[in-house]
Coordinates of C-alpha atoms in Angstrom, one line a residue:
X295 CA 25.1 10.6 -4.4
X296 CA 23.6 11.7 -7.6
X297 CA 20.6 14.7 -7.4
X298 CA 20.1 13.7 -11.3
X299 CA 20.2 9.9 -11.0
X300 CA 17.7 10.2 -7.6
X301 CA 15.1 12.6 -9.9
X302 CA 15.0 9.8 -12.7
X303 CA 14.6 7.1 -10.6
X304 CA 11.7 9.1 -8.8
X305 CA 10.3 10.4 -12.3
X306 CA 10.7 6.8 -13.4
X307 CA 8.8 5.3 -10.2
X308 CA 5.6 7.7 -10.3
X309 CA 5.2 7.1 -14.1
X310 CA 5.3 3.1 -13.4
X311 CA 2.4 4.1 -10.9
X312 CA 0.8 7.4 -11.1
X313 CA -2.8 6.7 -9.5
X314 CA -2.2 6.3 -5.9
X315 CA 0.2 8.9 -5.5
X316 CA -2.3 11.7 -7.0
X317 CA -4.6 10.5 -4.9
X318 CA -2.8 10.4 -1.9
X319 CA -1.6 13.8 -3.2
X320 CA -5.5 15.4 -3.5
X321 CA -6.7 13.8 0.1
X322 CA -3.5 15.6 1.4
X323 CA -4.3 18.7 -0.1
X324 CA -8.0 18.8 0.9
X325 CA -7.3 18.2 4.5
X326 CA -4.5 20.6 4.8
X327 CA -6.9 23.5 2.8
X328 CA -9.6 22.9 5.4
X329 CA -6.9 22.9 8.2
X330 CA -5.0 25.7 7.1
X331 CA -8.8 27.6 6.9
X332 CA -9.6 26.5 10.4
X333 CA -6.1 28.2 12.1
X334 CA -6.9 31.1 10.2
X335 CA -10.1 31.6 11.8
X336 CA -11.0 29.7 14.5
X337 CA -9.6 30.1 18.2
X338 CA -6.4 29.5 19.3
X339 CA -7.1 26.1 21.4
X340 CA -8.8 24.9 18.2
X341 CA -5.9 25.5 16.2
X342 CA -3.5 23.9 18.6
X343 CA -5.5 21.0 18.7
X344 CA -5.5 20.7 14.3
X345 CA -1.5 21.2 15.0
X346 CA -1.0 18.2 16.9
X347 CA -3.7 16.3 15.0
X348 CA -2.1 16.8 11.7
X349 CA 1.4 15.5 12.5
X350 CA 0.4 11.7 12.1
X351 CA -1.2 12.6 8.8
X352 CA 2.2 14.1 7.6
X353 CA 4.1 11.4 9.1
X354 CA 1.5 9.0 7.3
X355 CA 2.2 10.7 3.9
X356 CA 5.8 9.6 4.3
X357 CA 5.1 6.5 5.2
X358 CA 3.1 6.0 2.4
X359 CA 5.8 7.6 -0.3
X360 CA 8.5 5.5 1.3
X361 CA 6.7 2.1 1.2
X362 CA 5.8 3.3 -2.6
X363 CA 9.2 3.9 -3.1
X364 CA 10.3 0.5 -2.4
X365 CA 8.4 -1.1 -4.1
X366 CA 6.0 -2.3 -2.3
X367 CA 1.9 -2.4 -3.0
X368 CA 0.6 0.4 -1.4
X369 CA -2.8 1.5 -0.8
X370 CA -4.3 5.3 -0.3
X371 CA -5.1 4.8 3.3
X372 CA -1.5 4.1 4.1
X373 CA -1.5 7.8 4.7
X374 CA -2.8 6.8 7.6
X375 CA -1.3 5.0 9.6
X376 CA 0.0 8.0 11.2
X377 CA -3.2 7.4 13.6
X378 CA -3.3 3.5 13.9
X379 CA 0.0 2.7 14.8
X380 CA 1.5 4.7 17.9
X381 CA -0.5 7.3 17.5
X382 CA 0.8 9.2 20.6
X383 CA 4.3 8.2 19.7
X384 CA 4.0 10.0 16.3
X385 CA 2.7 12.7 18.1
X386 CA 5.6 13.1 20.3
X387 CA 8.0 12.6 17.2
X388 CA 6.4 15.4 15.7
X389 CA 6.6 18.2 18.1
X390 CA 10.4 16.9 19.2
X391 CA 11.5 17.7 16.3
X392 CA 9.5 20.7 15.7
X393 CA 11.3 22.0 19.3
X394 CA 14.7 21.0 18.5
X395 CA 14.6 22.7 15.1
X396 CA 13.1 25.8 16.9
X397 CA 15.5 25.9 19.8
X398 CA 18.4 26.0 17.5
X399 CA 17.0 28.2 14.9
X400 CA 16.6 30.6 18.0
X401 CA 20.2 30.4 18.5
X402 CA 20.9 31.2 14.7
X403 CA 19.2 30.4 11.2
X404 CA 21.9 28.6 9.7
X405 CA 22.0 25.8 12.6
X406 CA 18.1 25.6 11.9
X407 CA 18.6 24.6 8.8
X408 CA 21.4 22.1 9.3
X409 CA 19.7 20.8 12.0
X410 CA 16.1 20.1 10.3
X411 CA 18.2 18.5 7.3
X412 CA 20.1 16.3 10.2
X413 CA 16.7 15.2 11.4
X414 CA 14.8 14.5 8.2
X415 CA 15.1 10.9 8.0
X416 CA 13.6 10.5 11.6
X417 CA 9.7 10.0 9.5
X418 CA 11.5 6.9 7.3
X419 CA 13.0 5.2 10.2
X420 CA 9.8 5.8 12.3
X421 CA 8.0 3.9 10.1
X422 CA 10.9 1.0 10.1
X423 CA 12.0 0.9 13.5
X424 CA 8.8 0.6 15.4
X425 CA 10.7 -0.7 18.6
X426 CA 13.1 2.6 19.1
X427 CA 12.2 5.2 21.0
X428 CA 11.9 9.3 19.7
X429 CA 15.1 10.1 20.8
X430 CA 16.5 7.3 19.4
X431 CA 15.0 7.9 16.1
X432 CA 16.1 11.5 15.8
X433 CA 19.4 10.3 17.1
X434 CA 19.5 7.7 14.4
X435 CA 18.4 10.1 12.0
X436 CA 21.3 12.6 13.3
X437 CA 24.0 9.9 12.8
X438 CA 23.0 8.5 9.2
X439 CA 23.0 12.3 7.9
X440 CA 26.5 12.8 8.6
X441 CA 27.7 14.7 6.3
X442 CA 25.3 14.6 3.7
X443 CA 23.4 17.5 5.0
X444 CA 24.6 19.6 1.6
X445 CA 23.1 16.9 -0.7
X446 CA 19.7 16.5 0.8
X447 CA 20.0 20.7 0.6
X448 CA 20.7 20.7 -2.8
X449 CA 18.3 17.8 -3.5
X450 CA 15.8 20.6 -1.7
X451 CA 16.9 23.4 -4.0
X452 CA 16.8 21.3 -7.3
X453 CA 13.0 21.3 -7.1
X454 CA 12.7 25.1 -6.6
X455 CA 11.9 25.4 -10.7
X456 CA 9.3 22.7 -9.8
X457 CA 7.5 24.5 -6.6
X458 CA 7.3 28.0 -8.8
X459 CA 5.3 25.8 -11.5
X460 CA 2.7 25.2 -9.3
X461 CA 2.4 28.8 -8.8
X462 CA 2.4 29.7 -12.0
X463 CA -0.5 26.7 -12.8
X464 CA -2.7 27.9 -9.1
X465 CA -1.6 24.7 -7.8
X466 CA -2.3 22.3 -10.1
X467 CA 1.2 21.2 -11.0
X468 CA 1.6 20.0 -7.7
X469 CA -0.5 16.9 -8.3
X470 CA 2.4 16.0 -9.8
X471 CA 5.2 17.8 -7.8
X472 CA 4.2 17.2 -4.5
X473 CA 4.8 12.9 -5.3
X474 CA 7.7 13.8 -7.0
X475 CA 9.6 15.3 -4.5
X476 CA 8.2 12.4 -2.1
X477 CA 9.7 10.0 -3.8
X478 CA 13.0 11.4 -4.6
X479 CA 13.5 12.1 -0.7
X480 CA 12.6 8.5 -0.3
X481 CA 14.8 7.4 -2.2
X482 CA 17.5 9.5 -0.9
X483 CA 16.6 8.1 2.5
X484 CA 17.2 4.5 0.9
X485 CA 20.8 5.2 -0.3
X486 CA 21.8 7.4 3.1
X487 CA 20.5 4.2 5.4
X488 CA 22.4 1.5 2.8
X489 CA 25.3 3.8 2.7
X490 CA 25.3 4.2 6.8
X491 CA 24.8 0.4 7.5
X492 CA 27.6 -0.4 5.2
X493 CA 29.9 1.6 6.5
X494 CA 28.4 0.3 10.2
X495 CA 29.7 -3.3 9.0
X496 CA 32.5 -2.8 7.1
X497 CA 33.5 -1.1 11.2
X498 CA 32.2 -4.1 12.7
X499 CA 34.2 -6.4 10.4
X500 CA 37.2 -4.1 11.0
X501 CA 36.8 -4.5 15.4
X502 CA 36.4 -7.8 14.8
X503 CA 39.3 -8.6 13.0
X504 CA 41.6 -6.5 15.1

């Protein structure tokens, strides 16, 4: 898999259709300035309570990026849908995942971060596979990512000239950057899934000819 040819294509896509992203982008950045102020300050049970609020929204924000990476006509309040559709279910997928990548970062940093990469797809196939259940999705997630842990790493580390540009412009770079890297790690999530169910048939066609 190309980092190069996925940054085009994801340059390419949010230059074809620019508005909703930045939108989605500045409602994003709003809530999570006025959340972030809220932990800060307030007491402990409200800040607990923001925590598990604000997963569907994050989970919505993927959904959104990955529908708009597809293709498909999108709307701002697809960022959403986080809180409409299986609300408690995104919930749950949220702080799984947030255990598991704690539990093994405990044991060591470097199986933390192998570990979250292993479960980054679990948002995308959330949103696609409404019938499995949160295990199942990380699970899924888990098996797809085999062994391209180092790509989606590197994919990470590519936009590290990108995320120092918003410093540099107090943030406002990341109107830009914040889509950007949304879309490329959509689109990464579209090759890994193509990749994985090819390989699942080719398998298939393999047992069945045996």
């Amino acid at each position: 898999m190309n980092i190069k040819d996925l940054r085009y294509q994801a340059w390419q896509k949010l230059k074809e259709n620019y508005v909703e992203a930045f939108f989605v982008t500045l409602i994003y950045l709003i809530i999570n300035s006025i959340g972030g102020y809220i932990v800060e300050n307030g007491p402990f049970i409200i800040s607990l309570a923001l925590f598990i609020i604000y997963i569907p929204l994050t989970i919505g924000v993927y959904i959104f990026y990955l529908r708009f990476t597809k293709g498909n006509k999108v709307t701002i309040d697809m960022m959403f849908d986080g809180y409409r559709k299986r609300f408690v279910k995104a919930i749950g997928l949220g702080f799984m995942l947030r255990l598991y990548i704690f539990l093994w970062s405990f044991l060591l940093i470097i199986p933390g971060i192998i570990k979250a990469l292993s479960y980054s797809m679990s948002y995308y196939i959330f949103d696609e596979k409404e019938d499995l259940s949160i295990n199942e999705v990380i699970s899924l997630s888990r098996e797809m990512m085999k062994g391209y842990e180092l790509e989606l790493f590197l994919l990470n580390l590519s936009f590290l000239g990108w995320v120092l540009l918003c410093i540099l412009t107090c943030g406002l770079a990341t109107f830009w950057v914040h889509p950007y890297i949304h879309v490329a790690k959509s689109n990464f999530y579209l090759k890994v899934k193509k990749e994985y169910y090819d390989k699942e048939l080719i398998s298939a066609e393999g047992y069945y000819q045996d």
